[in-house]
Short mmCIF file of C-alpha atoms in Angstrom, two decimals:
data_model
loop_
_atom_site.label_atom_id
_atom_site.label_comp_id
_atom_site.label_asym_id
_atom_site.label_seq_id
_atom_site.Cartn_x
_atom_site.Cartn_y
_atom_site.Cartn_z
CA MET A 27 -5.69 32.58 -4.59
CA LYS A 28 -3.81 30.39 -2.12
CA ASP A 29 -6.36 27.60 -2.68
CA LYS A 30 -6.08 28.01 -6.45
CA LEU A 31 -2.28 27.75 -6.32
CA ARG A 32 -2.54 24.64 -4.19
CA GLU A 33 -5.10 23.03 -6.51
CA ALA A 34 -2.96 23.78 -9.57
CA ALA A 35 0.12 22.39 -7.83
CA ILE A 36 -1.75 19.19 -6.90
CA GLU A 37 -2.60 18.65 -10.57
CA LEU A 38 0.96 19.35 -11.74
CA PHE A 39 2.82 17.48 -8.98
CA GLU A 40 0.62 14.44 -9.49
CA ARG A 41 1.02 14.40 -13.26
CA LYS A 42 4.63 15.54 -13.69
CA GLY A 43 6.22 15.06 -10.27
CA PHE A 44 7.35 17.64 -7.69
CA LYS A 45 10.91 18.04 -8.99
CA GLU A 46 9.78 18.33 -12.59
CA THR A 47 7.24 21.10 -11.88
CA SER A 48 8.47 24.72 -11.74
CA VAL A 49 6.92 27.61 -9.80
CA GLN A 50 6.51 29.28 -13.21
CA GLU A 51 4.24 26.47 -14.39
CA ILE A 52 2.13 26.65 -11.24
CA VAL A 53 1.51 30.39 -11.54
CA GLU A 54 0.83 30.12 -15.28
CA ALA A 55 -1.83 27.47 -14.59
CA VAL A 56 -3.85 29.95 -12.51
CA GLY A 57 -2.91 33.14 -14.38
CA ALA A 58 -0.97 34.56 -11.42
CA THR A 59 2.51 36.03 -11.07
CA LYS A 60 5.53 34.67 -9.25
CA GLY A 61 5.09 37.62 -6.88
CA ALA A 62 1.69 36.30 -5.88
CA PHE A 63 3.16 32.84 -5.34
CA TYR A 64 5.91 34.09 -3.04
CA TYR A 65 3.38 36.16 -1.13
CA TYR A 66 1.73 32.91 0.03
CA TYR A 67 4.61 30.45 -0.02
CA LYS A 68 8.30 30.82 0.80
CA SER A 69 9.17 28.05 -1.67
CA LYS A 70 7.85 25.20 -3.77
CA GLU A 71 8.78 22.91 -0.87
CA GLU A 72 6.50 24.88 1.47
CA LEU A 73 3.64 24.42 -0.97
CA LEU A 74 4.30 20.66 -1.05
CA SER A 75 4.28 20.66 2.73
CA ASP A 76 0.98 22.58 2.72
CA ILE A 77 -0.56 19.93 0.43
CA CYS A 78 0.61 17.06 2.66
CA LEU A 79 -0.43 18.80 5.88
CA SER A 80 -3.89 19.71 4.66
CA TYR A 81 -4.33 16.12 3.44
CA MET A 82 -3.44 14.70 6.87
CA ASP A 83 -5.38 17.34 8.84
CA ASP A 84 -8.49 16.54 6.86
CA LEU A 85 -8.12 12.79 7.51
CA LEU A 86 -7.52 13.40 11.22
CA ARG A 87 -10.64 15.59 11.49
CA GLN A 88 -12.79 12.95 9.84
CA GLN A 89 -11.31 10.20 12.00
CA GLU A 90 -11.90 12.21 15.18
CA ARG A 91 -15.56 12.73 14.32
CA ILE A 92 -16.00 8.97 13.91
CA LEU A 93 -14.15 8.02 17.09
CA GLU A 94 -16.01 10.59 19.21
CA ASP A 95 -19.38 8.91 18.63
CA ALA A 96 -20.03 7.53 22.13
CA GLY A 97 -23.07 5.52 21.00
CA ALA A 98 -21.20 3.47 18.39
CA SER A 99 -19.50 0.12 18.97
CA CYS A 100 -15.86 -0.39 17.98
CA THR A 101 -17.04 -2.53 15.07
CA GLU A 102 -19.25 0.32 13.85
CA LYS A 103 -16.41 2.80 14.18
CA LEU A 104 -14.13 0.46 12.25
CA TRP A 105 -16.74 0.33 9.48
CA GLU A 106 -16.92 4.13 9.40
CA ILE A 107 -13.13 4.56 9.20
CA VAL A 108 -12.78 2.05 6.36
CA TYR A 109 -15.65 3.79 4.53
CA MET A 110 -14.15 7.22 5.15
CA VAL A 111 -10.72 6.26 3.79
CA ILE A 112 -12.25 4.62 0.70
CA CYS A 113 -14.57 7.60 0.07
CA ASN A 114 -11.59 9.94 0.21
CA ILE A 115 -10.19 8.29 -2.92
CA ARG A 116 -12.74 10.20 -5.02
CA THR A 117 -11.75 13.61 -3.70
CA ARG A 118 -8.20 13.17 -2.40
CA LYS A 119 -6.55 10.58 -4.63
CA LYS A 120 -4.09 13.02 -6.16
CA SER A 121 -3.13 14.52 -2.81
CA ALA A 122 -2.63 11.02 -1.41
CA ARG A 123 -0.40 9.98 -4.28
CA ILE A 124 1.68 13.15 -3.93
CA PHE A 125 1.83 12.53 -0.19
CA PHE A 126 3.26 9.03 -0.54
CA ARG A 127 5.51 9.69 -3.50
CA GLU A 128 6.94 13.15 -2.82
CA MET A 129 7.24 13.22 0.99
CA ARG A 130 10.98 12.62 0.67
CA HIS A 131 11.36 16.07 -0.89
CA LEU A 132 10.15 17.79 2.28
CA ALA A 133 12.55 19.67 4.56
CA ASP A 134 13.27 17.92 7.86
CA GLY A 135 11.01 20.13 10.00
CA HIS A 136 8.01 19.71 7.71
CA LEU A 137 8.69 16.01 7.34
CA GLU A 138 8.67 15.52 11.11
CA GLU A 139 5.41 17.46 11.47
CA ILE A 140 3.71 15.33 8.82
CA ARG A 141 5.10 12.08 10.16
CA ALA A 142 3.72 12.98 13.60
CA LYS A 143 0.24 13.46 12.13
CA ARG A 144 0.47 10.20 10.25
CA ARG A 145 1.56 8.43 13.43
CA LEU A 146 -1.38 9.98 15.32
CA PHE A 147 -3.83 8.65 12.72
CA ARG A 148 -2.34 5.18 13.04
CA LYS A 149 -2.13 5.22 16.84
CA ARG A 150 -5.78 6.29 17.19
CA TYR A 151 -6.76 3.48 14.83
CA GLU A 152 -4.71 1.04 16.92
CA GLN A 153 -6.42 2.31 20.10
CA LEU A 154 -9.79 1.53 18.50
CA ILE A 155 -8.61 -2.05 17.96
CA ARG A 156 -7.42 -2.23 21.59
CA ASP A 157 -10.75 -0.84 22.81
CA GLY A 158 -12.57 -3.46 20.76
CA MET A 159 -10.37 -6.16 22.27
CA ALA A 160 -11.13 -4.87 25.81
CA ARG A 161 -14.87 -4.82 25.05
CA GLY A 162 -14.80 -8.36 23.72
CA GLU A 163 -15.72 -7.31 20.18
CA PHE A 164 -12.31 -8.21 18.78
CA LYS A 165 -10.18 -11.19 19.76
CA ALA A 166 -8.09 -10.57 22.87
CA SER A 167 -5.17 -12.39 21.25
CA LEU A 168 -4.63 -9.86 18.43
CA ASN A 169 -1.37 -8.00 17.90
CA ALA A 170 -3.11 -4.61 17.65
CA GLU A 171 -0.12 -2.80 16.17
CA MET A 172 0.47 -5.29 13.34
CA ILE A 173 -3.26 -5.62 12.64
CA THR A 174 -3.54 -1.84 12.34
CA PHE A 175 -0.74 -1.78 9.75
CA GLY A 176 -2.67 -4.51 7.92
CA LEU A 177 -5.91 -2.50 7.98
CA LEU A 178 -4.10 0.57 6.69
CA GLY A 179 -2.57 -1.58 3.97
CA ILE A 180 -5.96 -2.81 2.74
CA THR A 181 -7.44 0.67 2.39
CA ASN A 182 -4.32 2.67 1.47
CA TRP A 183 -3.53 0.22 -1.30
CA SER A 184 -6.94 0.87 -2.81
CA TYR A 185 -5.69 4.36 -3.77
CA TYR A 186 -3.60 2.62 -6.44
CA TRP A 187 -6.34 0.65 -8.14
CA PHE A 188 -9.89 1.51 -6.99
CA GLN A 189 -12.06 3.38 -9.51
CA PRO A 190 -14.92 5.06 -7.60
CA ASP A 191 -17.05 5.13 -10.76
CA GLY A 192 -16.35 1.51 -11.67
CA SER A 193 -18.57 -1.54 -11.10
CA ILE A 194 -18.05 -1.59 -7.30
CA SER A 195 -19.19 1.40 -5.25
CA GLU A 196 -17.39 2.80 -2.19
CA ARG A 197 -20.12 1.31 0.02
CA GLU A 198 -19.86 -2.13 -1.60
CA LEU A 199 -16.07 -2.17 -1.26
CA THR A 200 -16.44 -1.18 2.40
CA GLU A 201 -18.90 -4.03 2.99
CA ILE A 202 -16.53 -6.51 1.32
CA TYR A 203 -13.52 -5.31 3.29
CA VAL A 204 -15.18 -4.99 6.69
CA ASP A 205 -16.64 -8.48 6.33
CA PHE A 206 -13.15 -9.73 5.39
CA ILE A 207 -11.55 -7.86 8.31
CA LEU A 208 -14.08 -9.13 10.85
CA HIS A 209 -14.57 -12.70 9.70
CA GLY A 210 -11.70 -13.67 7.37
CA ILE A 211 -11.90 -15.77 4.23
CA ARG A 212 -11.79 -19.30 5.66
CA THR A 213 -15.01 -21.36 5.80
CA PRO A 214 -16.13 -21.85 9.43
CA ASP A 215 -15.18 -25.51 9.52
CA GLY A 216 -12.43 -25.22 6.92
CA THR A 217 -13.88 -28.22 5.07
CA GLU A 218 -11.98 -29.12 1.92
CA ILE A 219 -13.80 -30.59 -1.04
CA ASN A 220 -12.33 -33.43 -3.09
CA LYS A 221 -12.41 -32.06 -6.63
CA GLU A 222 -12.89 -35.49 -8.24
CA THR A 223 -15.83 -36.58 -6.12
CA ASP A 224 -17.16 -33.15 -5.08
CA ARG A 225 -17.40 -34.47 -1.52
CA PRO A 226 -15.71 -33.16 1.63
CA LEU A 227 -12.17 -34.42 2.22
CA ASN A 228 -12.49 -34.41 6.00
CA MET B 28 29.46 -5.25 -14.86
CA LYS B 29 25.80 -5.11 -15.87
CA ASP B 30 24.80 -6.39 -12.40
CA LYS B 31 27.08 -3.85 -10.74
CA LEU B 32 25.57 -0.99 -12.72
CA ARG B 33 22.10 -2.17 -11.79
CA GLU B 34 22.97 -2.48 -8.10
CA ALA B 35 24.52 1.01 -8.05
CA ALA B 36 21.48 2.44 -9.83
CA ILE B 37 19.12 0.80 -7.30
CA GLU B 38 21.00 2.51 -4.46
CA LEU B 39 21.00 5.90 -6.20
CA PHE B 40 17.44 5.81 -7.58
CA GLU B 41 16.09 4.80 -4.18
CA ARG B 42 17.99 7.49 -2.28
CA LYS B 43 17.90 10.39 -4.75
CA GLY B 44 15.16 9.51 -7.20
CA PHE B 45 15.32 8.45 -10.85
CA LYS B 46 15.16 11.95 -12.35
CA GLU B 47 17.74 13.31 -9.92
CA THR B 48 20.33 10.60 -10.69
CA SER B 49 22.61 11.03 -13.69
CA VAL B 50 24.29 8.30 -15.74
CA GLN B 51 27.58 9.94 -14.70
CA GLU B 52 26.82 9.26 -11.02
CA ILE B 53 25.93 5.63 -11.72
CA VAL B 54 29.17 4.93 -13.59
CA GLU B 55 31.23 6.78 -10.96
CA ALA B 56 29.72 4.61 -8.23
CA VAL B 57 31.14 1.46 -9.84
CA GLY B 58 34.30 2.98 -11.34
CA ALA B 59 33.12 2.45 -14.91
CA THR B 60 32.90 4.73 -17.94
CA LYS B 61 29.87 6.06 -19.75
CA GLY B 62 30.99 3.91 -22.65
CA ALA B 63 30.56 0.80 -20.52
CA PHE B 64 27.13 1.99 -19.43
CA TYR B 65 25.91 2.52 -23.00
CA TYR B 66 27.30 -0.87 -23.99
CA TYR B 67 24.74 -2.48 -21.67
CA TYR B 68 21.90 0.05 -21.67
CA LYS B 69 20.52 2.32 -24.37
CA SER B 70 19.46 4.86 -21.75
CA LYS B 71 18.83 5.49 -18.05
CA GLU B 72 15.19 4.66 -18.73
CA GLU B 73 16.18 1.22 -20.03
CA LEU B 74 18.11 0.60 -16.82
CA LEU B 75 15.04 1.58 -14.76
CA SER B 76 12.97 -0.80 -16.84
CA ASP B 77 15.56 -3.55 -16.24
CA ILE B 78 15.29 -2.99 -12.45
CA CYS B 79 11.48 -3.17 -12.52
CA LEU B 80 11.40 -6.19 -14.85
CA SER B 81 13.92 -8.19 -12.85
CA TYR B 82 11.96 -7.35 -9.67
CA MET B 83 8.70 -8.65 -11.16
CA ASP B 84 10.31 -11.68 -12.86
CA ASP B 85 11.81 -12.74 -9.56
CA LEU B 86 8.44 -12.44 -7.76
CA LEU B 87 6.69 -14.37 -10.52
CA ARG B 88 9.26 -17.19 -10.37
CA GLN B 89 8.85 -17.51 -6.61
CA GLN B 90 5.06 -17.41 -6.88
CA GLU B 91 5.08 -20.07 -9.58
CA ARG B 92 7.16 -22.42 -7.46
CA ILE B 93 4.64 -22.08 -4.62
CA LEU B 94 1.55 -22.55 -6.79
CA GLU B 95 3.00 -25.60 -8.55
CA ASP B 96 3.14 -27.64 -5.34
CA ALA B 97 0.38 -30.16 -6.04
CA GLY B 98 0.45 -31.57 -2.51
CA ALA B 99 -0.30 -28.26 -0.77
CA SER B 100 -3.77 -26.95 0.07
CA CYS B 101 -4.82 -23.46 -1.05
CA THR B 102 -4.49 -22.30 2.56
CA GLU B 103 -0.89 -23.55 2.66
CA LYS B 104 -0.11 -21.86 -0.65
CA LEU B 105 -1.61 -18.63 0.64
CA TRP B 106 0.68 -18.87 3.69
CA GLU B 107 3.69 -19.39 1.43
CA ILE B 108 2.88 -16.40 -0.79
CA VAL B 109 2.38 -14.06 2.16
CA TYR B 110 5.66 -15.30 3.65
CA MET B 111 7.48 -14.93 0.34
CA VAL B 112 6.34 -11.34 -0.18
CA ILE B 113 7.26 -10.38 3.40
CA CYS B 114 10.67 -12.11 3.14
CA ASN B 115 11.41 -10.17 -0.04
CA ILE B 116 11.39 -6.94 1.95
CA ARG B 117 14.85 -7.79 3.31
CA THR B 118 16.41 -8.25 -0.11
CA ARG B 119 14.19 -6.31 -2.47
CA LYS B 120 12.86 -3.34 -0.52
CA LYS B 121 14.77 -0.76 -2.55
CA SER B 122 13.76 -2.32 -5.87
CA ALA B 123 10.15 -2.41 -4.71
CA ARG B 124 10.17 1.24 -3.68
CA ILE B 125 11.71 2.25 -7.01
CA PHE B 126 9.15 0.08 -8.77
CA PHE B 127 6.18 1.80 -7.14
CA ARG B 128 7.56 5.31 -7.17
CA GLU B 129 9.35 5.60 -10.50
CA MET B 130 7.23 3.42 -12.80
CA ARG B 131 5.69 6.56 -14.29
CA HIS B 132 9.08 7.43 -15.82
CA LEU B 133 9.07 4.32 -18.01
CA ALA B 134 8.48 4.52 -21.75
CA ASP B 135 5.10 3.19 -22.87
CA GLY B 136 6.37 -0.13 -24.21
CA HIS B 137 8.29 -0.94 -21.04
CA LEU B 138 5.42 0.22 -18.86
CA GLU B 139 2.99 -2.09 -20.63
CA GLU B 140 5.36 -5.05 -20.29
CA ILE B 141 5.74 -4.45 -16.55
CA ARG B 142 2.03 -3.85 -15.99
CA ALA B 143 1.32 -7.17 -17.71
CA LYS B 144 3.66 -8.98 -15.31
CA ARG B 145 2.09 -7.25 -12.33
CA ARG B 146 -1.37 -8.21 -13.58
CA LEU B 147 -0.22 -11.82 -14.01
CA PHE B 148 0.99 -11.94 -10.39
CA ARG B 149 -2.36 -10.60 -9.18
CA LYS B 150 -4.46 -12.83 -11.43
CA ARG B 151 -2.61 -15.99 -10.31
CA TYR B 152 -3.17 -14.92 -6.70
CA GLU B 153 -6.85 -14.39 -7.44
CA GLN B 154 -7.03 -17.84 -9.05
CA LEU B 155 -5.65 -19.34 -5.85
CA ILE B 156 -8.51 -17.68 -3.94
CA ARG B 157 -11.03 -19.02 -6.48
CA ASP B 158 -9.51 -22.53 -6.21
CA GLY B 159 -9.79 -22.33 -2.43
CA MET B 160 -13.44 -21.29 -2.78
CA ALA B 161 -14.12 -24.23 -5.12
CA ARG B 162 -12.42 -26.63 -2.70
CA GLY B 163 -14.45 -25.35 0.24
CA GLU B 164 -11.39 -23.95 2.03
CA PHE B 165 -12.45 -20.34 1.50
CA LYS B 166 -16.00 -18.98 1.68
CA ALA B 167 -17.91 -19.40 -1.57
CA SER B 168 -19.39 -15.92 -1.12
CA LEU B 169 -16.10 -14.04 -1.46
CA ASN B 170 -15.47 -11.42 -4.10
CA ALA B 171 -12.14 -12.98 -5.14
CA GLU B 172 -10.93 -9.96 -7.10
CA MET B 173 -11.48 -7.43 -4.30
CA ILE B 174 -10.12 -9.82 -1.66
CA THR B 175 -6.96 -10.28 -3.73
CA PHE B 176 -6.43 -6.51 -3.85
CA GLY B 177 -6.88 -6.52 -0.07
CA LEU B 178 -4.29 -9.28 0.39
CA LEU B 179 -1.83 -7.43 -1.82
CA GLY B 180 -2.51 -4.29 0.22
CA ILE B 181 -1.65 -5.99 3.51
CA THR B 182 1.70 -7.30 2.33
CA ASN B 183 2.71 -4.55 -0.12
CA TRP B 184 2.08 -1.91 2.53
CA SER B 185 4.54 -3.66 4.80
CA TYR B 186 7.32 -2.49 2.44
CA TYR B 187 6.75 1.00 3.88
CA TRP B 188 7.08 0.18 7.57
CA PHE B 189 8.30 -3.37 8.33
CA GLN B 190 11.84 -3.68 9.73
CA PRO B 191 13.03 -7.27 9.16
CA ASP B 192 15.52 -6.92 12.03
CA GLY B 193 12.99 -5.41 14.45
CA SER B 194 11.07 -7.13 17.24
CA ILE B 195 8.79 -9.11 14.90
CA SER B 196 10.35 -11.61 12.50
CA GLU B 197 9.16 -12.31 8.96
CA ARG B 198 7.72 -15.62 10.14
CA GLU B 199 5.86 -14.01 13.07
CA LEU B 200 4.38 -11.32 10.83
CA THR B 201 3.28 -14.01 8.38
CA GLU B 202 1.58 -15.95 11.21
CA ILE B 203 -0.21 -12.79 12.39
CA TYR B 204 -1.36 -11.85 8.91
CA VAL B 205 -2.41 -15.31 7.73
CA ASP B 206 -4.43 -15.82 10.92
CA PHE B 207 -6.03 -12.41 10.33
CA ILE B 208 -6.72 -13.20 6.66
CA LEU B 209 -8.23 -16.61 7.44
CA HIS B 210 -10.20 -15.85 10.58
CA GLY B 211 -10.62 -12.09 10.92
CA ILE B 212 -10.47 -10.03 14.09
CA ARG B 213 -13.99 -10.42 15.46
CA THR B 214 -14.60 -12.75 18.43
CA PRO B 215 -16.60 -15.81 17.37
CA ASP B 216 -19.76 -14.73 19.14
CA GLY B 217 -19.01 -11.01 18.86
CA THR B 218 -19.85 -10.54 22.54
CA GLU B 219 -19.49 -6.96 23.73
CA ILE B 220 -18.46 -6.18 27.27
CA ASN B 221 -20.07 -3.37 29.26
CA LYS B 222 -17.09 -1.27 30.34
CA GLU B 223 -18.72 -0.14 33.60
CA THR B 224 -19.71 -3.58 34.85
CA ASP B 225 -17.15 -5.67 32.93
CA ARG B 226 -19.99 -8.02 31.98
CA PRO B 227 -21.21 -9.01 28.51
CA LEU B 228 -23.72 -6.62 26.94
CA ASN B 229 -25.60 -9.32 25.03
#
C-alpha cells in the first residue's frame, strides 16, 4: 500500500503540483482511506520527501555499482554513468521533475538530507574525473568541479526534452554525448572553409 | 508602475511560488491597489506570461546581436552565446527559475507563444552549429540537434548552482566551458597511467 500511495502521489504531484494535490486525492486514486495514508506518512510533506529520497537513493546505488568496477577505465565508467542517467528518464522522469520542482516545499531536515545525497552523487562523479586526470585519461588541466557541473547539465537537461521512444535511442544519445564530452565539437585542426570558394581559409 | 508590479511579482513568485502568491500580496509589495494591478494585467496568469515573455524576448535580442556579427567565426559566436547565457544568471536568475518552474501554470495560448520563442532560440543555436560544420570549424559528423540540447544543458544547468560572486567569474566559467565544448576532456592520445608504477599503460 505504501508503494501504491507513493506511485499515485508521483502521478498527481507531477501533473498538478505538490501544493495543488490534496491527501484526499491521493487516497482516492488508490481506493484507500485517509487513515491508511496517515498510517504510513505523517504528512503530505513526508510523502514528498520519501519520493525525493527514494529517487536519490536509487541513483546513488546505480552509480556505486558502476564506480566499483575495478576492471573498467575512467572513460568506461563515465560512459556507464551517462548511460545510466539517460536510461533513468524512461522510468524516473516524473520523480526527477518532482524532485527539481518541488524540493523547496520540503521541511529543513528533509531538505538537508536530500541535498547531502545530491552532493554525494556529484562529488563521486567529480572524483571519477579526478581519477581520470591522475591516470592520464583526462586532461590534467581540467577544472574537475566545473566540468562535473557541466556533465550533470548535459544529462539532467535531457529530462526536459528527451523522448525515449523517439528517433534517438538511449544508447545512441549516450554515444553522441560521450563522444562530445571526450573529444569536443571542434575539428582537429580547426580549419575554416571559405564559403565562396569551398577551400580552407587557413 | 507596470515594471514595479512585474519586479515585485518576480520576487514573490520565485520565493513563494506562483500559486502561493496572491494579487493582494503583489500590490502590497509596491504600495499599489488591486485597481492599478487590473489596469495593467487581466489576471495573475497574464503577469506570469509577461515575466516569461520578457525573459525570452531579452534572450532572443541578445542572441540576435551576437549572430548578426558578420566578422565573427562560428567558434567566436559560440563563445559569445555561452558568455551571454552565463552573464544573465546575475540579472535574470529569478526570472529564469520562474520560467522553468511555473510555465505549466500558463494558459494554452501564452504557453504556445513562449514555447515558440524558446524553440526559436534553440533552432538559431542549432543553425550556428550547422554553419560551423559547413565552414569546417566543427566536425561534420556531429548530430547538431542533440549537441545543441547538450550545450543548452551545460549553461541552463548553471542557473541552479553558479554563484556569480563566488570564486569563479562569469568569464572564467565561459573559458572553462567553451574549451570543454570545443576540445573535450580526453587527453589527445588518451594515454592511461598504471597507478602502481606511474607509467603509461599503452
